[in-house]
CSV table of C-alpha atoms and ligand atoms in Angstrom, one decimal:
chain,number,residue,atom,x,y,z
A,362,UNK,CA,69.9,-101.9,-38.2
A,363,UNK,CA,65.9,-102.1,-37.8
A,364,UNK,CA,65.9,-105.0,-40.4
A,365,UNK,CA,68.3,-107.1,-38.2
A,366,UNK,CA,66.0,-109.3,-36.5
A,367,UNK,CA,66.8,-110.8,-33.3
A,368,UNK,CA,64.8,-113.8,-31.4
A,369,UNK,CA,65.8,-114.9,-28.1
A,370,UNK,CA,63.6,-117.1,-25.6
A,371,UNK,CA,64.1,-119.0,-22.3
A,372,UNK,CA,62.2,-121.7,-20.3
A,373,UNK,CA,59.5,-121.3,-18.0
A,374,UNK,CA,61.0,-124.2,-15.3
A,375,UNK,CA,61.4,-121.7,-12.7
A,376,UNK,CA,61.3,-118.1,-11.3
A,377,UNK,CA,63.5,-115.1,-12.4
A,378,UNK,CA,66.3,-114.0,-10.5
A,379,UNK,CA,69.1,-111.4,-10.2
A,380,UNK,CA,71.1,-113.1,-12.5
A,381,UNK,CA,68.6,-113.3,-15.6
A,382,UNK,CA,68.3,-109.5,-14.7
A,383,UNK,CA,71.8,-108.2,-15.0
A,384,UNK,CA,73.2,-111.4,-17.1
A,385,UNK,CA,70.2,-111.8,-20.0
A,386,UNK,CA,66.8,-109.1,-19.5
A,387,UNK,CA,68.6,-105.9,-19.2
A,388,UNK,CA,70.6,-106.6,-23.0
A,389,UNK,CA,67.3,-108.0,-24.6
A,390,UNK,CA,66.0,-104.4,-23.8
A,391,UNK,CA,68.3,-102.6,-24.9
A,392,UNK,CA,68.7,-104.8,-28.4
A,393,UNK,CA,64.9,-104.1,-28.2
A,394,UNK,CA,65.2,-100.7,-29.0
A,395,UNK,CA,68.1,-101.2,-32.0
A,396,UNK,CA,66.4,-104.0,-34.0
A,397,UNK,CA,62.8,-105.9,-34.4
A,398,UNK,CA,63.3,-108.3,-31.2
A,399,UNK,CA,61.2,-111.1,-30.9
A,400,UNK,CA,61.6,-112.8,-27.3
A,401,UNK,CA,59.1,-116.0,-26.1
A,402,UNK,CA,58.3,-118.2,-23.5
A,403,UNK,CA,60.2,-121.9,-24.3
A,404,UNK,CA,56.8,-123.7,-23.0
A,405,UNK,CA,57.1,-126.7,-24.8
A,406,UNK,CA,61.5,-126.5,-24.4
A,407,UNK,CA,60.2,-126.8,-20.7
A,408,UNK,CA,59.5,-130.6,-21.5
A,409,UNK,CA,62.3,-131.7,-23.1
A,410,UNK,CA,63.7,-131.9,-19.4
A,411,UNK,CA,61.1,-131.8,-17.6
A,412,UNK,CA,58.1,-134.1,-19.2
A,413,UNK,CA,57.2,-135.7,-15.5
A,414,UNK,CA,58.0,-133.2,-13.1
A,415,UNK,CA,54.7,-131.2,-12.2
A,416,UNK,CA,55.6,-128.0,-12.5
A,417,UNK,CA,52.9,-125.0,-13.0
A,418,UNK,CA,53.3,-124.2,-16.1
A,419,UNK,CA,50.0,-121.7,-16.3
A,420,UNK,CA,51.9,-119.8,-13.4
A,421,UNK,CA,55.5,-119.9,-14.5
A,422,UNK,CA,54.4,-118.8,-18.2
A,423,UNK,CA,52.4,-115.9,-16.7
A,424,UNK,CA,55.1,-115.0,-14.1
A,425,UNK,CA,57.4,-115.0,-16.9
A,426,UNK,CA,55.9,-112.5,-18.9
A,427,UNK,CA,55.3,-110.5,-15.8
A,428,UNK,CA,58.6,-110.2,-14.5
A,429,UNK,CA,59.7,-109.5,-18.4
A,430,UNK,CA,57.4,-106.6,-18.2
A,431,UNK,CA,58.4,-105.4,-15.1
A,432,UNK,CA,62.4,-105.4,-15.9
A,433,UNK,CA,61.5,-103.3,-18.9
A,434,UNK,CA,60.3,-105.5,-22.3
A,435,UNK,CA,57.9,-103.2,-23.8
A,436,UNK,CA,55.3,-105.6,-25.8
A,437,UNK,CA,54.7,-102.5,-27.9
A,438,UNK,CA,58.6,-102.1,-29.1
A,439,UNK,CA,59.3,-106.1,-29.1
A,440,UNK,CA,57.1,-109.0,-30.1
A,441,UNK,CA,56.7,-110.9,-27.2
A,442,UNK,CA,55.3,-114.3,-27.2
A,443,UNK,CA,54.3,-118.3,-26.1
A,444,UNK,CA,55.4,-120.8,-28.1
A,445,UNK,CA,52.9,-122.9,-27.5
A,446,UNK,CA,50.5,-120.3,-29.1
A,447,UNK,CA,52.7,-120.4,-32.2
A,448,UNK,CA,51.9,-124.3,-33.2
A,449,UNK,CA,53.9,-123.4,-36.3
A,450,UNK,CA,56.8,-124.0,-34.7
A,451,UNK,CA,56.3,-127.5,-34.6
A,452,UNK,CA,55.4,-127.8,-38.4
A,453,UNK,CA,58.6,-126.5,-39.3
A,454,UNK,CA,60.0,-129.1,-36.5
A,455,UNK,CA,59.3,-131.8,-37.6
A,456,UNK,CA,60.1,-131.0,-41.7
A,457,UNK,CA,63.2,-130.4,-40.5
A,458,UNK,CA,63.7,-133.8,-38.8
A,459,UNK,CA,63.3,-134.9,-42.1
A,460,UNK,CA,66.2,-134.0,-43.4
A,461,UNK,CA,68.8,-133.6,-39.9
A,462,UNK,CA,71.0,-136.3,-39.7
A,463,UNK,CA,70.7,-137.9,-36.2
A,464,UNK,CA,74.9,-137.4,-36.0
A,465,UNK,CA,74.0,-133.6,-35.8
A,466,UNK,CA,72.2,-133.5,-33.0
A,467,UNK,CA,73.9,-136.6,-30.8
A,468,UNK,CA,77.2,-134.1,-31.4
A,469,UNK,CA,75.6,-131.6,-29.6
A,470,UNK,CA,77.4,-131.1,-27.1
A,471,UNK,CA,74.3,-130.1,-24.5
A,472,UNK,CA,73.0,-133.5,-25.5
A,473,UNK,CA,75.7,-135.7,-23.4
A,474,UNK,CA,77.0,-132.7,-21.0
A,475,UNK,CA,73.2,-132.4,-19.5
A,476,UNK,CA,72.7,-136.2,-19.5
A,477,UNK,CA,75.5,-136.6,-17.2
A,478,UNK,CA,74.8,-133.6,-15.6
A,479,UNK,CA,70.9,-134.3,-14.9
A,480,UNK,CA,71.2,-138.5,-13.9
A,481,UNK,CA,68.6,-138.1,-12.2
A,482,UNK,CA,66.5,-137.4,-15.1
A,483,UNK,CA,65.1,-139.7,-18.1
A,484,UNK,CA,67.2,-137.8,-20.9
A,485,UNK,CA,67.0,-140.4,-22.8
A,486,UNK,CA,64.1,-139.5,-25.0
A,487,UNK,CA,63.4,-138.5,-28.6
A,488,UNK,CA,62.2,-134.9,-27.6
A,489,UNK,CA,65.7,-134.6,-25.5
A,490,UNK,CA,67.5,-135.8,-28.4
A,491,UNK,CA,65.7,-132.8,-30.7
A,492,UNK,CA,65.4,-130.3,-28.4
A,493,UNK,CA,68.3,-128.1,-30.5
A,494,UNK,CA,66.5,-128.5,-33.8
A,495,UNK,CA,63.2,-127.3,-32.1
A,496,UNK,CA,65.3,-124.3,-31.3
A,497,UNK,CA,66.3,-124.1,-34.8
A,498,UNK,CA,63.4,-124.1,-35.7
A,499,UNK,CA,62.3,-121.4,-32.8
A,500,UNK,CA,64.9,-119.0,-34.9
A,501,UNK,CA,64.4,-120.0,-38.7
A,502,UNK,CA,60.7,-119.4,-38.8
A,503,UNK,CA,61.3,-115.9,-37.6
A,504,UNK,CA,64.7,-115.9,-40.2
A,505,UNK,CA,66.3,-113.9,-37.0
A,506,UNK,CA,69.9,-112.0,-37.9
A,507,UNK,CA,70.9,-112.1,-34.4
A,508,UNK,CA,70.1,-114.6,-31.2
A,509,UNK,CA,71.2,-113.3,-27.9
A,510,UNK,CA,72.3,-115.9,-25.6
A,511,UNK,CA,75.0,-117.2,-23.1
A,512,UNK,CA,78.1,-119.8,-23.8
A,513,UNK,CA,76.3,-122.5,-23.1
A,514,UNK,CA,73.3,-122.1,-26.2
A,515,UNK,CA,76.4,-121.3,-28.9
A,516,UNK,CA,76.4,-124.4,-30.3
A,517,UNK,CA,73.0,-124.8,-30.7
A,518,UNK,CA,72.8,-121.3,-33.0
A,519,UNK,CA,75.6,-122.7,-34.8
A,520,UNK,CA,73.8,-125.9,-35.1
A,521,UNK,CA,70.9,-123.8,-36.5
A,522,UNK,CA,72.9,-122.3,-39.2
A,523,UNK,CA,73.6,-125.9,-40.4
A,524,UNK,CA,70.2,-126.6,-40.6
A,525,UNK,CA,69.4,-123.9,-42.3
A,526,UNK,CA,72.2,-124.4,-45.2
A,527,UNK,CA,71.2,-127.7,-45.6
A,528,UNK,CA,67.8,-127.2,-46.1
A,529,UNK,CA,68.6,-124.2,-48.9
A,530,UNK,CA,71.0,-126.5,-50.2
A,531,UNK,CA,68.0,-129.5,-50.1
A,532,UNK,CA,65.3,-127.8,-51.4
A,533,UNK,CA,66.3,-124.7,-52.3
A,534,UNK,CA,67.7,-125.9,-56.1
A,535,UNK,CA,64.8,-125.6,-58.0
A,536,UNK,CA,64.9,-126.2,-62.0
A,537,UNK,CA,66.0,-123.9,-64.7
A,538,UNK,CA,67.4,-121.7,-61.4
A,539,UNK,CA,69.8,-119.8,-63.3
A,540,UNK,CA,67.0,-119.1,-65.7
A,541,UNK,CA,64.7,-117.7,-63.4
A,542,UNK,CA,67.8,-115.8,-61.9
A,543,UNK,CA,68.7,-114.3,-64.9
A,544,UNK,CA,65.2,-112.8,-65.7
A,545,UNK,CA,64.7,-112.0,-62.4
A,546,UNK,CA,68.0,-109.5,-62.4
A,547,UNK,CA,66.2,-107.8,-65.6
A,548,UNK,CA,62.9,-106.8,-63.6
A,549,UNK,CA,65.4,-104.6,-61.6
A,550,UNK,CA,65.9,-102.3,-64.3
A,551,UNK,CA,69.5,-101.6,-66.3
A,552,UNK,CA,70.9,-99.8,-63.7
A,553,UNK,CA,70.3,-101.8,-60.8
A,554,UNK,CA,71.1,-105.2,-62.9
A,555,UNK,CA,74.2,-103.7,-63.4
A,556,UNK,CA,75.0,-103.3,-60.5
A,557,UNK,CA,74.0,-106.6,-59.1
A,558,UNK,CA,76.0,-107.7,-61.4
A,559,UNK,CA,79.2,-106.4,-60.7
A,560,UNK,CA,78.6,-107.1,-57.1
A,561,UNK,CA,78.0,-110.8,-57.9
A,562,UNK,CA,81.3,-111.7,-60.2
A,563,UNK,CA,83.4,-109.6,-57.3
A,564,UNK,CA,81.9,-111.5,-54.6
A,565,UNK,CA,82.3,-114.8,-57.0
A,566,UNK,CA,86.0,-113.8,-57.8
A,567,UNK,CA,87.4,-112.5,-55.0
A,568,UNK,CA,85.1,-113.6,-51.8
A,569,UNK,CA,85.2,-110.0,-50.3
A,570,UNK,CA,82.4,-109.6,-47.9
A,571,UNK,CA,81.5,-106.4,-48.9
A,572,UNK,CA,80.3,-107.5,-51.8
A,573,UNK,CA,78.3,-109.4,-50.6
A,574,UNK,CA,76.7,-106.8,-47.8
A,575,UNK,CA,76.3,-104.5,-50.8
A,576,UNK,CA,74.2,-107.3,-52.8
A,577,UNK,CA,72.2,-108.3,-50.0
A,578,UNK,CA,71.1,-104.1,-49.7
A,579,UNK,CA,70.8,-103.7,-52.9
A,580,UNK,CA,68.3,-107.0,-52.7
A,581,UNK,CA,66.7,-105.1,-49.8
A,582,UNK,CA,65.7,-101.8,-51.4
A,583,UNK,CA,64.1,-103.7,-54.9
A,584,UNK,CA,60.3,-102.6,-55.0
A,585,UNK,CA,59.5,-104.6,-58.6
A,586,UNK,CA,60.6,-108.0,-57.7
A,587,UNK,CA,58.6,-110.4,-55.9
A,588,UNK,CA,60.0,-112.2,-52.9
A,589,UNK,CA,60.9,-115.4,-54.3
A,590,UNK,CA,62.8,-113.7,-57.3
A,591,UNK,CA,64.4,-112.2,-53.9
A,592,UNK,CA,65.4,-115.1,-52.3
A,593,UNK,CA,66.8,-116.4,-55.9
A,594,UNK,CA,68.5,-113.6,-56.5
A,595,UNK,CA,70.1,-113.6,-52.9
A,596,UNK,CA,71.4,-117.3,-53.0
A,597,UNK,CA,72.6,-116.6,-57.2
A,598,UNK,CA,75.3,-114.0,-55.5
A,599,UNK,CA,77.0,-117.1,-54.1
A,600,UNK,CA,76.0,-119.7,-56.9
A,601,UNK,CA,73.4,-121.8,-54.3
A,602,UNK,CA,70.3,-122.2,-55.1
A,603,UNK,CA,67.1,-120.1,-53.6
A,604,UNK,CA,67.9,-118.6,-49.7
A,605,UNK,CA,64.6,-119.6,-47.7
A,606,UNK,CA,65.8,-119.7,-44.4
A,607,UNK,CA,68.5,-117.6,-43.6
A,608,UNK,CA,71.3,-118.2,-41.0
A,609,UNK,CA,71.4,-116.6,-37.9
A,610,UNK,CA,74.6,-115.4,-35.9
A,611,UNK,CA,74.5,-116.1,-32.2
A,612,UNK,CA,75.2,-112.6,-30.3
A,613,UNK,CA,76.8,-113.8,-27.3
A,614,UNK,CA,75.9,-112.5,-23.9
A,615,UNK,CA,79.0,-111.4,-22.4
A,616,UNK,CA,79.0,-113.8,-19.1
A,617,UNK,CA,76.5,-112.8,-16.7
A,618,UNK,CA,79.2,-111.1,-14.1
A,619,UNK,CA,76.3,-111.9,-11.5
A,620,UNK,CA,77.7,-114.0,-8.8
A,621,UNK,CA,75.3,-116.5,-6.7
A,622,UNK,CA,75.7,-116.5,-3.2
A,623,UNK,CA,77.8,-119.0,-3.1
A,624,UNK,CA,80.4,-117.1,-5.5
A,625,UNK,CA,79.3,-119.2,-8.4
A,626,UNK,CA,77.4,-117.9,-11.3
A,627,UNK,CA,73.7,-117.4,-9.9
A,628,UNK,CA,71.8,-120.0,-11.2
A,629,UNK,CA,69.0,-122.3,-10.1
A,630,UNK,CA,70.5,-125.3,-10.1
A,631,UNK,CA,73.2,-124.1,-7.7
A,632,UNK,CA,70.4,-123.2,-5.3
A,633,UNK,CA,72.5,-119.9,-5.1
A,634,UNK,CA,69.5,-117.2,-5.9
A,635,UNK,CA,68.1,-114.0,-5.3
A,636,UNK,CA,64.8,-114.5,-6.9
A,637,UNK,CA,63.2,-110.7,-8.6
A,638,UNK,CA,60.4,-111.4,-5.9
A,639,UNK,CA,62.3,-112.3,-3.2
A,640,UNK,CA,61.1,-109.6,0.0
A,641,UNK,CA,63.3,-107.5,1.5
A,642,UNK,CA,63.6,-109.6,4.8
A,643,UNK,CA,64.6,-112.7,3.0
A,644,UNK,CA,67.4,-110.7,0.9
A,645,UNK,CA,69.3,-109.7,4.1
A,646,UNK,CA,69.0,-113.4,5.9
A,647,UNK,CA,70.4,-114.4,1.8
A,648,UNK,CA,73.4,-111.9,2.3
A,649,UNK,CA,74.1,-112.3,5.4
A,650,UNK,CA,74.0,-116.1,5.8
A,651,UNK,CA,76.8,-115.8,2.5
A,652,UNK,CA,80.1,-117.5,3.2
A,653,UNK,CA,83.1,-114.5,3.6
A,654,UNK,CA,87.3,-115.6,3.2
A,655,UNK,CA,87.4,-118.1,5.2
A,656,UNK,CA,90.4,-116.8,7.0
A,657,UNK,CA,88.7,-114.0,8.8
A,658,UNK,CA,87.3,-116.4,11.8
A,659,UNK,CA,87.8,-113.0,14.0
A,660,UNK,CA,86.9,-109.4,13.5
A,661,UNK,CA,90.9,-108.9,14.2
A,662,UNK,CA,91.9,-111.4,11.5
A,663,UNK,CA,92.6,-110.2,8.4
A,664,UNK,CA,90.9,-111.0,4.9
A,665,UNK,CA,91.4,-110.8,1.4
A,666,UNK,CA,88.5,-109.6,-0.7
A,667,UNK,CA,90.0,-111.4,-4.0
A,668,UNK,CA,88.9,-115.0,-2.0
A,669,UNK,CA,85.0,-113.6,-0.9
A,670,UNK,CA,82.1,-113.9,-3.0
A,671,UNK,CA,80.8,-111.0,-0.8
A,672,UNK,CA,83.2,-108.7,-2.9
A,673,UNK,CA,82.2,-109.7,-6.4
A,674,UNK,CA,78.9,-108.7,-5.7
A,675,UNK,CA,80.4,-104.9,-4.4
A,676,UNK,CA,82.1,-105.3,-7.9
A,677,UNK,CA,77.7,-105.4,-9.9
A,678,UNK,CA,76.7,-102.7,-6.7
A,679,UNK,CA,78.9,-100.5,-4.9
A,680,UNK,CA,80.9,-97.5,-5.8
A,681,UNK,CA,84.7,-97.2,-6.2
A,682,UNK,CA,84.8,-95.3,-2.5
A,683,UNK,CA,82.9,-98.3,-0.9
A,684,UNK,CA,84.8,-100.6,-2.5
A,685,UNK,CA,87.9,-98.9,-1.4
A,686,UNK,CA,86.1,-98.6,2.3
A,687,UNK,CA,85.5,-102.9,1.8
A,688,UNK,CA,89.4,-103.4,0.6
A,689,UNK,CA,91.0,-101.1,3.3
A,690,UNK,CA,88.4,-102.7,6.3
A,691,UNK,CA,88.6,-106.1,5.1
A,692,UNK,CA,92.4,-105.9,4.5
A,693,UNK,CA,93.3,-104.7,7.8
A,694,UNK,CA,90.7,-105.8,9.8
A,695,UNK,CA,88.8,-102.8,10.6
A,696,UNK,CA,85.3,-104.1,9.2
A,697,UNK,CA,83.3,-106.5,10.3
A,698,UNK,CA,81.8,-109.4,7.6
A,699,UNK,CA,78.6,-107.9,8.7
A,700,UNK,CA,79.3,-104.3,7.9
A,701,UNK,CA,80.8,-104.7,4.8
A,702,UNK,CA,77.4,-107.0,3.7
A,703,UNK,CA,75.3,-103.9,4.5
A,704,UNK,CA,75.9,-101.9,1.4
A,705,UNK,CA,75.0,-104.6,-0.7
A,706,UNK,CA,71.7,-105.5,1.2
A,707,UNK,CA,70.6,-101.7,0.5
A,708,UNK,CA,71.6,-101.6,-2.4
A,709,UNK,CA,70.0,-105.0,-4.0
A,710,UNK,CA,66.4,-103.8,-1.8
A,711,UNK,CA,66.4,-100.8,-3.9
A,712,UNK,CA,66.9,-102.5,-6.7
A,713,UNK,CA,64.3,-104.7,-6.5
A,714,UNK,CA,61.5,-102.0,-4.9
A,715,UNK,CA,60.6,-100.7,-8.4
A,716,UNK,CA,60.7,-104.1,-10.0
A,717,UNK,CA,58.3,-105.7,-7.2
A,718,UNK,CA,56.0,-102.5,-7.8
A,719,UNK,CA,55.5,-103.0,-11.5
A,720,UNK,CA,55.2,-106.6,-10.5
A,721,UNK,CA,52.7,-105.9,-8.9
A,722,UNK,CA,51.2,-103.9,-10.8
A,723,UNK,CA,50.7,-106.2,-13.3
A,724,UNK,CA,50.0,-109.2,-11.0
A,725,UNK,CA,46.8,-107.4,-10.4
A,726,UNK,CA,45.9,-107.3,-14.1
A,727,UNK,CA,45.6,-110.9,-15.3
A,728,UNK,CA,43.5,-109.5,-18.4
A,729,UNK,CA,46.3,-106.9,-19.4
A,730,UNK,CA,49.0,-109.9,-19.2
A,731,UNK,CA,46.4,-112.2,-21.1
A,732,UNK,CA,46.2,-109.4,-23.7
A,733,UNK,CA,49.8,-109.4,-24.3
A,734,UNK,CA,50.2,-112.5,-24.7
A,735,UNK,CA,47.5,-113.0,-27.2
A,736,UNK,CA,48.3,-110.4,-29.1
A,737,UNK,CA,52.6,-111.1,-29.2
A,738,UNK,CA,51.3,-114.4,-30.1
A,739,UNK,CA,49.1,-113.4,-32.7
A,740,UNK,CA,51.8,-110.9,-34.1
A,741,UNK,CA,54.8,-113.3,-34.4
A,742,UNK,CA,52.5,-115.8,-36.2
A,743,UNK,CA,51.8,-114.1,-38.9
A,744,UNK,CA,55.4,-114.0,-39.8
A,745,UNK,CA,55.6,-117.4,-38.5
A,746,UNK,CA,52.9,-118.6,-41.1
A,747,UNK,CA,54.3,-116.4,-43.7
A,748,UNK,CA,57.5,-118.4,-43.6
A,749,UNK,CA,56.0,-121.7,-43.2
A,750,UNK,CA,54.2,-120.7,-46.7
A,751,UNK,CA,57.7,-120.2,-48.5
A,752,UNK,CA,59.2,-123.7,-46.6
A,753,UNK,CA,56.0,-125.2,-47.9
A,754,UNK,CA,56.6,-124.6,-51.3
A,755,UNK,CA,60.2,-125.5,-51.7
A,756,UNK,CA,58.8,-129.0,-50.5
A,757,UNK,CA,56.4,-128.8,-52.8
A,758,UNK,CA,53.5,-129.1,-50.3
A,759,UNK,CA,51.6,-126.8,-52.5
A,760,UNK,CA,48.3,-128.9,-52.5
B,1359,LIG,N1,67.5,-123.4,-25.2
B,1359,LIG,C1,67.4,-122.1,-24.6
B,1359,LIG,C2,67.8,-122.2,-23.2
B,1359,LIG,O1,67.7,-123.2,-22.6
B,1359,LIG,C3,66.0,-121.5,-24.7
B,1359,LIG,C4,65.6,-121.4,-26.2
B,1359,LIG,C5,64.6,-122.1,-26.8
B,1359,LIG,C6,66.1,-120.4,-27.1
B,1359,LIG,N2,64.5,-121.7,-28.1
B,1359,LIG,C7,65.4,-120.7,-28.3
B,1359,LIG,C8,67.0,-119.4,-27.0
B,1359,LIG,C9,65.6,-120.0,-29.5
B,1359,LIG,C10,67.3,-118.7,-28.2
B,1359,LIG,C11,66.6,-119.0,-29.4
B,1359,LIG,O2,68.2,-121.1,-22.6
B,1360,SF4,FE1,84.4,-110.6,2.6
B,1360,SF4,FE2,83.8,-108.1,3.3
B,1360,SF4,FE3,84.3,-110.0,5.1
B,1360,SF4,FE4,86.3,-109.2,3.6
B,1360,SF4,S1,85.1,-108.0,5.1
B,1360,SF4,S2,85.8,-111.3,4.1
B,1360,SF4,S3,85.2,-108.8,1.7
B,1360,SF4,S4,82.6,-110.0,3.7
């Protein structure tokens, strides 16, 4: 599955909290260790929203990374990067505009939900307005398999693989294809022609997908043919022209089951956070100030834990005995709002102490995080550029 890539980014507007942790960092490490993962800092994303608000960039690009680090991203398993520091991204922006019909992106449904969402921001901008085939282009240059992200970002993967089948279809049709096809299945050798073959016409006849996975390996494990007689070869199975950018498949992030304090899903704009620096003073004033079922005014008045946000978060922390302790206390009013918040207050401190020391940690290496950055960034342009080579020559911006 190594040869699945996956890319996944996120903005720099603000700081981390318990909900990127359990709902988004903790599944980018683990998919770091089953496929090539390449995960960056949205910088310029950051403006699409944001293009007046002065918000420290330097310092929320840096904290970023750090609290990545800290959470568990190893920059020597994944790529890990700045956009910014991969200005390729806004070459193969901008030839895409070229050829996305504005109707794409105002059907975005991000595009009208956030302007009414966000009045009090100017929304109404060209960079707003493209932000979704800046992402596209975010995913395409790295021809990522796989893009892990919530509900909310679905659209704009799927968005993304329009992009990308337009552009194949655009300028992927070069002359005398089925020529170059055809002599490009003989530098395989008989065997492996024939077998190519036979994969294509089922595919072609009957649409079975195995076919097609079978092709595509077969494409994969050819020493003697050069990547463009690749790419030919992979869009010939279906009868398209040349495959340059590939389309992804969003990997959706099973709903982050964090709640915020509030009982809401955690998440900065609901002002309902436990931030991954927050101290351990400030985390028990958080938990304790949290609102409770509002029928238990008294200790003697009894509460249902299905109507407190206090019990979905027993639900991420506690164990079935506590949570038995919380239902049989709360229930029959033998626990106090206060006692049954304790649990969680220990049990969120702990789970922070590690995570605040490799913040630390790193906080008191500004080289070392400098480093990382430079090199990620280094790393994922050179397949950045190597893919910018290939869209450059399908649009024939050879000179
Ligand atoms: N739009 C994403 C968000 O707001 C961030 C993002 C930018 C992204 N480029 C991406 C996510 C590419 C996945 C892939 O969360
Ligand atoms: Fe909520 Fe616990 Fe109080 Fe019941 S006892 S209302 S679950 S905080």
């Amino acid at each position: 599955m190594k040869d699945h890539r996956v890319l996944s980014g996120m903005r720099p507007t603000g700081q981390l909290h318990l909900g990127h942790y359990h709902g988004v960092l903790k599944n980018w490490a683990r998919l770091q260790n089953e496929y090539d993962s390449y995960y960056f800092v949205a910088d310029w994303h950051a403006f699409t929203t944001h293009y007046s608000d002065k918000i420290d960039l330097e310092k929320n690009v840096a904290d970023m990374i750090v609290d990545w680090l800290a959470t568990g991203l190893n920059p020597n398993t994944a790529t890990l990067f700045v956009q910014s520091k991969v200005p390729e991204h806004a070459e193969l922006h901008l030839l895409l505009s070229m050829s996305t019909p504005l109707s794409w992106l105002e059907r975005v449904p991000s595009f009208k939900d956030q302007q009414e969402k966000l009045k009090t921001k100017d929304l109404s901008t060209y960079g707003f307005l493209g932000y979704p085939l800046l992402q596209s282009a975010d995913i395409l240059i790295y021809k990522a398999g796989l893009v892990p992200v919530g509900e909310d970002q679905v659209a704009h993967v799927e968005f993304t693989r329009e992009v990308a089948r337009r552009f194949n279809y655009v300028y992927g049709r070069e002359a005398n294809f089925e020529d170059k096809a055809e002599v490009a299945i003989k530098k395989m050798g008989k065997k492996q022609s024939k077998l190519y073959r036979e994969l294509r016409k089922s595919y072609q006849e009957t649409g079975d997908d195995e076919s097609l996975i079978k092709a595509k390996a077969l494409l994969g494990e050819q020493q003697n043919i050069t990547l463009g007689d690749r790419e030919r070869l992979l869009g010939y199975i279906e009868g398209l022209g040349k495959i340059i950018l590939t389309e992804p498949e969003a990997h959706l992030t099973k709903a982050s089951k964090m709640p915020g304090l509030d009982g809401q899903k955690m998440s900065k704009s609901y002002n309902n956070t436990i931030s991954l620096r927050e101290g351990p003073e400030l985390v028990k004033q958080k938990i304790n100030k949290m609102p409770t079922d509002p029928a238990r005014i008294k200790l003697t008045d009894p509460g249902d834990p299905n109507k407190c946000p206090v019990f979905q978060m027993h639900k991420i922390y506690s164990s079935e005995d506590t949570m038995n302790w919380v239902t049989d206390g709360c229930k029959n009013a033998k626990i106090g709002c206060i006692d049954c918040k304790k649990p969680i207050i220990d049990s969120i401190i702990s789970e922070l102490v590690p995570i605040q020391e490799e913040i630390a940690k790193y906080q008191s290496n500004p080289n070392l995080i400098q480093e990382i950055i430079f090199e990620g960034s280094e790393r994922a342009r050179s397949v950045a550029r190597a893919t910018m080579e290939e869209v450059r020559d399908a649009m024939g911006i050879t000179y």
